[in-house]
Amino acid sequence: MALTDTHIRTIKSRPQPFKVTDGGGLHLEVRPTGSKLWRYRFRLHGKENVYAIGEYPAISLAEARKARDDAKNLVREGLNPAQNRKLDRLKATLASRETFRAVAEEWVESRAVESKWSDSYRHGVKRILEGDLFPAFGNLPIRQIKAAHLLAALKSIEKRGALTVAARARYLSSEIWRYAVGTLRADSDLAASLRGAVRMPSHEHHPSLKRDEIPAFLAALGNYSGRKETATALKLLLLLFPRPGELLGASWAEFDLDAELWRIPAQRMKMGEPHVVPLSQQALEQLRELHSITGGNRLLFPNLRRPRTCMTGTTMNRALERMGYGGHFSAHGFRATASTLLNEMGCRPDVIERQLAHAERSKTRAAYNQASFLAERTAMMQQWADYVGALASGKVASIGRTKAA
């Protein structure tokens, strides 16, 4: 007799498993634990087999009968339903490895190790992928993505004025598709067909603050009404002139405030070499005040929305826009400001270049005594902080030139 839902709900378990037949090879196996399992019994190639459909009530009576009918059709074709389900699951697993997201994440892991990416560079790549490309087509199989999908994503980035990000997204997409071709998951580089499809940003040098602009900048910074951490980051960029990513990605473990040093590990540096930044008294004052705000976090400048990640350069540049410096000055420009003025002050070019963490241009410079370099850089960094303070107070004449060694 065919089963009904009412009948099934009233079936009680027994000390031993037993079966309740529905018909057409479908039955319900009732176990001592009370579990009720749908099973379909069939013969294939002269052998009896049992296909496990699932558990009641997660699989209803109607669903179990449909699963039985589907399995019957497979048996008629000479296929084992259980083996066919395993094949479907394998196909689904393989398909999940062929989405754009899966291929891109695999490419990131491979390339990051191969090319020794810095943490900041890797973070920048993942920000573009997770912020712009994955939401657009990350879950699509990479072979099903069309140029129109990618173009729409690039145009969306371009529309918000982020031309550099759009260009970078197209380049990264091309790298990912080339990786997919090399791993037999794509036939061609889809992104290559979109060269020239987005506007390229104009390549300009990062504009710097002029000496007579520093007092007004510091006054504007003092009146900044946004987050204290953002204002501190801008002040530290002026005092220490690292690359913005080096400062924003910094952790408190890198700082020894008692020794007055900031040690940046190689993996966070553009040139792949560890770097030491002497801390002036003014920088130490800023850092100690910042520690009272973010000292409980691993990072000096945690992201407001995602505290485990760092503040972005965009945050600082938008702060500069609010202060009236949009289009005139960017966070990266502090390096040019310091380089220009330190040279005017008579500091040794070798010492300035070393503090900027530029690549050594000769073996002679590379072999220069590092302890002496650090001593000179320590003195220079304090003089620079004093000079900035003197500019702000109108007492720049009291700051003398550095004696050439």
Coordinates of C-alpha atoms in Angstrom, one line a residue:
M1 CA 0.0 0.0 0.0
A2 CA 1.3 3.4 -0.9
L3 CA 2.5 5.6 2.0
T4 CA 1.0 8.9 3.1
D5 CA 2.6 11.7 5.1
T6 CA 0.1 11.0 7.9
H7 CA 1.1 7.3 8.0
I8 CA 4.8 8.1 7.9
R9 CA 4.5 10.5 10.9
T10 CA 2.9 7.8 13.0
I11 CA 5.5 5.1 12.3
K12 CA 7.4 4.3 15.5
S13 CA 10.9 2.8 15.7
R14 CA 11.6 -0.7 16.9
P15 CA 14.7 -2.4 18.4
Q16 CA 15.7 -3.6 14.9
P17 CA 15.6 -1.7 11.6
F18 CA 12.6 -2.4 9.4
K19 CA 11.3 -1.2 6.0
V20 CA 8.0 0.3 5.0
T21 CA 7.3 0.0 1.3
D22 CA 5.8 2.8 -0.8
G23 CA 5.9 1.2 -4.3
G24 CA 8.0 1.1 -7.4
G25 CA 11.1 0.1 -5.5
L26 CA 10.8 3.0 -3.0
H27 CA 10.7 2.2 0.7
L28 CA 11.4 3.9 4.0
E29 CA 14.0 2.4 6.3
V30 CA 13.2 3.0 9.9
R31 CA 16.1 2.7 12.3
P32 CA 16.1 2.1 16.1
T33 CA 17.2 5.8 16.6
G34 CA 14.0 6.9 15.0
S35 CA 15.6 8.0 11.7
K36 CA 13.5 7.4 8.6
L37 CA 15.6 7.0 5.4
W38 CA 14.3 6.9 1.8
R39 CA 15.8 4.0 -0.2
Y40 CA 15.2 3.0 -3.8
R41 CA 15.9 -0.7 -4.7
F42 CA 16.7 -1.6 -8.3
R43 CA 18.4 -4.2 -10.5
L44 CA 21.2 -3.2 -13.0
H45 CA 23.2 -5.6 -15.1
G46 CA 21.7 -8.5 -13.2
K47 CA 22.7 -7.2 -9.8
E48 CA 20.5 -5.7 -7.0
N49 CA 21.4 -2.2 -5.8
V50 CA 20.1 0.3 -3.3
Y51 CA 20.1 4.0 -3.9
A52 CA 20.1 6.3 -0.8
I53 CA 17.8 9.2 -1.5
G54 CA 17.8 11.0 1.8
E55 CA 16.1 11.4 5.2
Y56 CA 12.5 12.1 6.0
P57 CA 11.2 14.8 6.6
A58 CA 14.1 16.7 5.0
I59 CA 13.1 14.8 1.9
S60 CA 9.3 14.8 1.7
L61 CA 7.3 11.9 0.3
A62 CA 6.6 13.8 -3.0
E63 CA 10.3 14.6 -3.3
A64 CA 11.3 11.0 -2.6
R65 CA 9.0 9.7 -5.3
K66 CA 10.4 12.2 -7.8
A67 CA 13.9 11.1 -6.9
R68 CA 12.8 7.5 -7.4
D69 CA 11.4 8.3 -10.9
D70 CA 14.5 10.2 -11.9
A71 CA 16.6 7.2 -10.7
K72 CA 14.4 4.8 -12.7
N73 CA 15.1 6.8 -15.9
L74 CA 18.8 6.5 -15.3
V75 CA 18.5 2.7 -14.7
R76 CA 16.6 2.4 -18.0
E77 CA 19.6 4.0 -19.7
G78 CA 22.0 1.6 -18.0
L79 CA 23.3 4.1 -15.4
N80 CA 23.7 3.6 -11.7
P81 CA 22.0 6.5 -9.9
A82 CA 24.5 6.5 -7.0
Q83 CA 27.5 6.7 -9.3
N84 CA 25.7 9.3 -11.4
R85 CA 25.2 11.5 -8.3
K86 CA 28.9 11.1 -7.4
L87 CA 29.7 12.3 -10.9
D88 CA 27.4 15.3 -10.6
R89 CA 29.0 16.2 -7.3
L90 CA 32.5 15.9 -8.9
K91 CA 31.4 18.1 -11.8
A92 CA 30.0 20.7 -9.3
T93 CA 33.3 20.6 -7.4
L94 CA 35.3 21.1 -10.6
A95 CA 33.0 23.9 -11.7
S96 CA 33.5 25.7 -8.4
R97 CA 37.2 25.7 -9.1
E98 CA 36.6 27.3 -12.5
T99 CA 34.8 30.4 -11.4
F100 CA 36.6 33.7 -11.9
R101 CA 36.8 34.1 -8.1
A102 CA 38.5 30.6 -7.7
V103 CA 40.9 31.2 -10.5
A104 CA 41.8 34.7 -9.3
E105 CA 42.4 33.6 -5.7
E106 CA 44.6 30.8 -7.0
W107 CA 46.5 33.2 -9.2
V108 CA 47.0 35.6 -6.2
E109 CA 48.4 32.8 -4.0
S110 CA 50.7 31.6 -6.8
R111 CA 52.0 35.0 -7.9
A112 CA 52.4 36.4 -4.4
V113 CA 54.9 33.7 -3.6
E114 CA 56.6 33.7 -7.0
S115 CA 57.0 37.5 -7.2
K116 CA 57.5 38.1 -3.5
W117 CA 54.7 40.6 -3.2
S118 CA 54.7 43.0 -0.3
D119 CA 51.8 42.9 2.1
S120 CA 50.6 46.3 0.9
Y121 CA 50.8 45.3 -2.8
R122 CA 48.8 42.1 -2.1
H123 CA 46.3 44.1 -0.1
G124 CA 45.9 46.5 -3.1
V125 CA 45.3 43.6 -5.5
K126 CA 42.7 41.9 -3.3
R127 CA 41.0 45.3 -2.7
I128 CA 40.3 45.6 -6.5
L129 CA 39.3 42.0 -6.8
E130 CA 36.9 42.0 -3.9
G131 CA 35.6 45.5 -4.3
D132 CA 35.0 45.6 -8.0
L133 CA 35.5 42.4 -10.0
F134 CA 34.2 39.7 -7.7
P135 CA 30.8 41.4 -7.1
A136 CA 30.4 41.8 -10.9
F137 CA 31.2 38.3 -12.1
G138 CA 33.2 36.5 -9.5
N139 CA 30.8 33.5 -9.2
L140 CA 30.5 32.9 -12.9
P141 CA 32.6 30.1 -14.5
I142 CA 35.5 31.9 -16.2
R143 CA 34.6 30.3 -19.6
Q144 CA 31.1 31.8 -19.5
I145 CA 32.3 35.4 -18.8
K146 CA 32.0 37.7 -21.8
A147 CA 33.9 40.8 -22.7
A148 CA 30.7 42.7 -21.9
H149 CA 30.8 41.6 -18.3
L150 CA 34.3 42.9 -17.8
L151 CA 33.7 46.1 -19.7
A152 CA 30.7 46.9 -17.6
A153 CA 32.7 46.4 -14.4
L154 CA 35.5 48.6 -15.8
K155 CA 33.1 51.3 -16.9
S156 CA 31.5 51.3 -13.4
I157 CA 34.9 52.0 -11.9
E158 CA 35.7 54.7 -14.5
K159 CA 32.3 56.3 -13.8
R160 CA 33.3 57.0 -10.2
G161 CA 36.4 58.8 -11.4
A162 CA 38.9 56.1 -10.3
L163 CA 40.8 55.9 -13.6
T164 CA 43.9 54.4 -12.1
V165 CA 41.8 51.6 -10.4
A166 CA 40.0 50.9 -13.7
A167 CA 43.3 50.6 -15.6
R168 CA 44.7 48.4 -12.8
A169 CA 41.6 46.2 -12.8
R170 CA 41.9 45.6 -16.6
Y171 CA 45.6 44.7 -16.2
L172 CA 44.9 42.3 -13.3
S173 CA 42.1 40.7 -15.2
S174 CA 44.4 40.1 -18.1
E175 CA 46.9 38.5 -15.8
I176 CA 44.2 36.2 -14.4
W177 CA 42.9 35.2 -17.8
R178 CA 46.4 34.4 -18.9
Y179 CA 46.8 32.2 -15.8
A180 CA 43.5 30.5 -16.6
V181 CA 44.7 29.8 -20.2
G182 CA 47.9 28.3 -18.8
T183 CA 45.9 26.0 -16.4
L184 CA 43.5 25.0 -19.2
R185 CA 40.5 26.8 -17.8
A186 CA 40.2 29.4 -20.5
D187 CA 41.0 29.6 -24.2
S188 CA 42.2 33.2 -24.5
D189 CA 42.9 36.4 -22.6
L190 CA 39.5 38.0 -22.6
A191 CA 40.8 41.2 -21.1
A192 CA 43.3 41.7 -24.0
S193 CA 40.4 42.7 -26.3
L194 CA 39.6 45.6 -24.0
R195 CA 42.9 47.4 -24.3
G196 CA 42.0 51.1 -24.8
A197 CA 38.4 50.6 -23.7
V198 CA 38.9 52.6 -20.5
R199 CA 40.4 56.0 -20.1
M200 CA 44.0 56.0 -18.9
P201 CA 44.9 58.2 -16.0
S202 CA 47.4 61.0 -16.8
H203 CA 50.8 60.2 -15.5
E204 CA 51.8 63.1 -13.4
H205 CA 54.5 63.4 -10.7
H206 CA 53.0 63.5 -7.2
P207 CA 52.6 67.3 -6.5
S208 CA 54.4 68.4 -3.4
L209 CA 53.8 71.1 -0.9
K210 CA 56.1 74.1 -1.3
R211 CA 58.0 75.5 1.7
D212 CA 55.7 78.5 2.1
E213 CA 52.6 76.3 1.9
I214 CA 53.5 74.2 4.9
P215 CA 52.3 76.6 7.6
A216 CA 48.8 76.9 6.0
F217 CA 48.7 73.1 5.6
L218 CA 49.5 72.5 9.3
A219 CA 46.9 75.1 10.3
A220 CA 44.3 73.4 8.1
L221 CA 45.3 70.0 9.6
G222 CA 44.9 71.5 13.1
N223 CA 41.3 72.5 12.3
Y224 CA 40.5 69.1 10.6
S225 CA 37.2 67.9 12.0
G226 CA 37.5 64.3 10.9
R227 CA 39.0 61.3 12.7
K228 CA 42.0 62.0 14.8
E229 CA 43.8 58.9 13.3
T230 CA 43.5 60.4 9.8
A231 CA 45.0 63.7 10.9
T232 CA 47.8 61.9 12.8
A233 CA 48.6 59.8 9.7
L234 CA 48.9 63.0 7.6
K235 CA 51.1 64.6 10.2
L236 CA 53.4 61.6 10.4
L237 CA 53.6 61.5 6.6
L238 CA 55.0 65.0 6.8
L239 CA 57.4 64.3 9.6
L240 CA 58.6 60.8 8.5
F241 CA 57.9 60.9 4.7
P242 CA 57.5 57.1 4.2
R243 CA 55.4 55.8 1.3
P244 CA 51.7 56.1 2.4
G245 CA 51.2 52.3 2.2
E246 CA 54.2 51.8 4.5
L247 CA 52.7 54.0 7.2
L248 CA 49.1 52.9 6.9
G249 CA 50.0 49.2 7.0
A250 CA 52.3 49.6 10.0
S251 CA 51.7 47.6 13.2
W252 CA 52.6 48.6 16.7
A253 CA 55.1 45.7 16.9
E254 CA 57.3 47.5 14.4
F255 CA 57.8 50.4 16.7
D256 CA 60.3 50.8 19.6
L257 CA 59.3 54.1 21.1
D258 CA 61.9 53.8 23.8
A259 CA 64.7 53.3 21.2
E260 CA 63.0 55.9 19.0
L261 CA 63.0 53.7 16.0
W262 CA 60.5 52.3 13.5
R263 CA 61.7 49.1 11.8
I264 CA 59.7 48.2 8.7
P265 CA 60.1 44.5 7.6
A266 CA 61.2 43.7 4.1
Q267 CA 57.9 42.3 3.0
R268 CA 56.2 45.6 3.5
M269 CA 58.8 47.6 1.6
K270 CA 58.6 48.4 -2.2
M271 CA 62.3 47.5 -2.7
G272 CA 62.0 44.3 -0.6
E273 CA 64.6 45.4 1.9
P274 CA 64.0 46.1 5.6
H275 CA 64.1 49.8 6.5
V276 CA 64.7 51.7 9.7
V277 CA 63.1 55.1 10.4
P278 CA 64.5 57.2 13.2
L279 CA 61.7 58.9 15.2
S280 CA 62.0 62.6 16.0
Q281 CA 60.6 63.9 19.3
Q282 CA 57.7 65.4 17.4
A283 CA 56.9 62.1 15.7
L284 CA 57.2 60.3 19.1
E285 CA 54.6 62.7 20.6
Q286 CA 52.2 61.9 17.7
L287 CA 52.7 58.2 18.1
R288 CA 52.2 58.2 21.9
E289 CA 49.0 60.1 21.5
L290 CA 47.9 57.7 18.7
H291 CA 48.7 54.7 20.9
S292 CA 46.1 55.9 23.4
I293 CA 43.5 55.6 20.6
T294 CA 44.5 52.5 18.6
G295 CA 47.1 50.8 20.9
G296 CA 44.6 48.0 21.6
N297 CA 44.6 47.1 17.9
R298 CA 47.5 45.4 16.0
L299 CA 47.5 48.2 13.5
L300 CA 48.3 51.9 14.0
F301 CA 45.6 52.9 11.6
P302 CA 42.8 50.3 11.5
N303 CA 40.1 50.6 9.0
L304 CA 36.9 52.0 10.6
R305 CA 34.7 49.4 8.9
R306 CA 37.1 46.5 8.9
P307 CA 39.4 46.9 11.9
R308 CA 41.5 43.9 11.0
T309 CA 42.6 45.8 7.8
C310 CA 44.3 49.1 7.6
M311 CA 43.1 52.6 6.6
T312 CA 43.4 53.2 2.8
G313 CA 45.2 55.9 1.0
T314 CA 41.9 57.0 -0.3
T315 CA 40.9 58.0 3.2
M316 CA 43.8 60.4 3.5
N317 CA 43.4 61.8 0.0
R318 CA 39.7 62.5 0.8
A319 CA 40.8 64.2 4.0
L320 CA 43.1 66.4 1.9
E321 CA 40.2 67.2 -0.4
R322 CA 38.1 68.3 2.6
M323 CA 41.0 70.5 3.7
G324 CA 41.0 72.2 0.3
Y325 CA 44.0 70.3 -1.2
G326 CA 42.0 68.1 -3.7
G327 CA 43.8 68.0 -7.1
H328 CA 46.6 70.1 -5.7
F329 CA 48.4 67.7 -3.4
S330 CA 48.2 63.9 -2.6
A331 CA 49.4 61.8 0.3
H332 CA 52.4 60.6 -1.6
G333 CA 53.6 64.2 -2.2
F334 CA 55.1 64.5 1.3
R335 CA 58.1 62.5 0.1
A336 CA 58.9 65.1 -2.7
T337 CA 58.4 67.9 -0.2
A338 CA 60.9 66.5 2.3
S339 CA 63.4 65.5 -0.4
T340 CA 63.4 69.0 -2.0
L341 CA 63.6 70.9 1.3
L342 CA 66.2 68.6 2.9
N343 CA 68.4 69.1 -0.1
E344 CA 67.9 72.9 0.1
M345 CA 68.9 72.6 3.8
G346 CA 72.2 71.1 2.8
C347 CA 71.6 67.5 4.0
R348 CA 73.8 64.9 2.3
P349 CA 72.0 63.4 -0.8
D350 CA 73.1 59.9 0.2
V351 CA 71.5 60.3 3.6
I352 CA 68.3 61.7 2.1
E353 CA 68.1 58.9 -0.5
R354 CA 68.7 56.3 2.2
Q355 CA 65.9 57.8 4.4
L356 CA 63.6 57.7 1.4
A357 CA 64.4 54.0 1.0
H358 CA 65.3 54.4 -2.6
A359 CA 67.4 51.7 -4.3
E360 CA 71.1 52.1 -4.0
R361 CA 72.5 53.4 -7.2
S362 CA 76.1 52.2 -6.8
K363 CA 78.1 49.6 -4.9
T364 CA 79.9 52.5 -3.1
R365 CA 76.7 53.7 -1.6
A366 CA 75.5 50.2 -0.8
A367 CA 78.6 49.6 1.1
Y368 CA 78.4 52.8 3.2
N369 CA 78.7 52.2 6.9
Q370 CA 75.2 51.6 8.1
A371 CA 75.8 52.7 11.7
S372 CA 77.1 56.1 10.4
F373 CA 74.1 56.4 8.1
L374 CA 71.7 55.8 10.9
A375 CA 73.4 58.4 13.1
E376 CA 73.2 61.0 10.3
R377 CA 69.6 60.1 9.5
T378 CA 68.6 60.4 13.2
A379 CA 70.1 63.9 13.3
M380 CA 68.5 64.8 10.0
M381 CA 65.0 63.5 11.0
Q382 CA 65.1 65.6 14.2
Q383 CA 66.3 68.6 12.2
W384 CA 63.5 68.1 9.7
A385 CA 60.9 68.0 12.4
D386 CA 62.3 71.1 14.0
Y387 CA 62.4 72.8 10.6
V388 CA 58.7 72.0 10.0
G389 CA 57.8 73.4 13.4
A390 CA 59.9 76.5 12.7
L391 CA 58.1 77.0 9.4
A392 CA 54.7 76.8 11.1
S393 CA 55.7 79.3 13.7
G394 CA 57.5 81.7 11.3
K395 CA 60.9 81.1 12.9
V396 CA 62.6 79.3 10.0
A397 CA 65.6 81.6 10.2
S398 CA 66.6 80.0 13.5
I399 CA 67.1 76.7 11.8
G400 CA 70.6 76.4 10.3
R401 CA 71.9 74.4 7.4
T402 CA 73.3 70.9 7.9
K403 CA 77.0 70.8 7.7
A404 CA 78.2 68.6 4.8
A405 CA 80.3 65.7 5.8

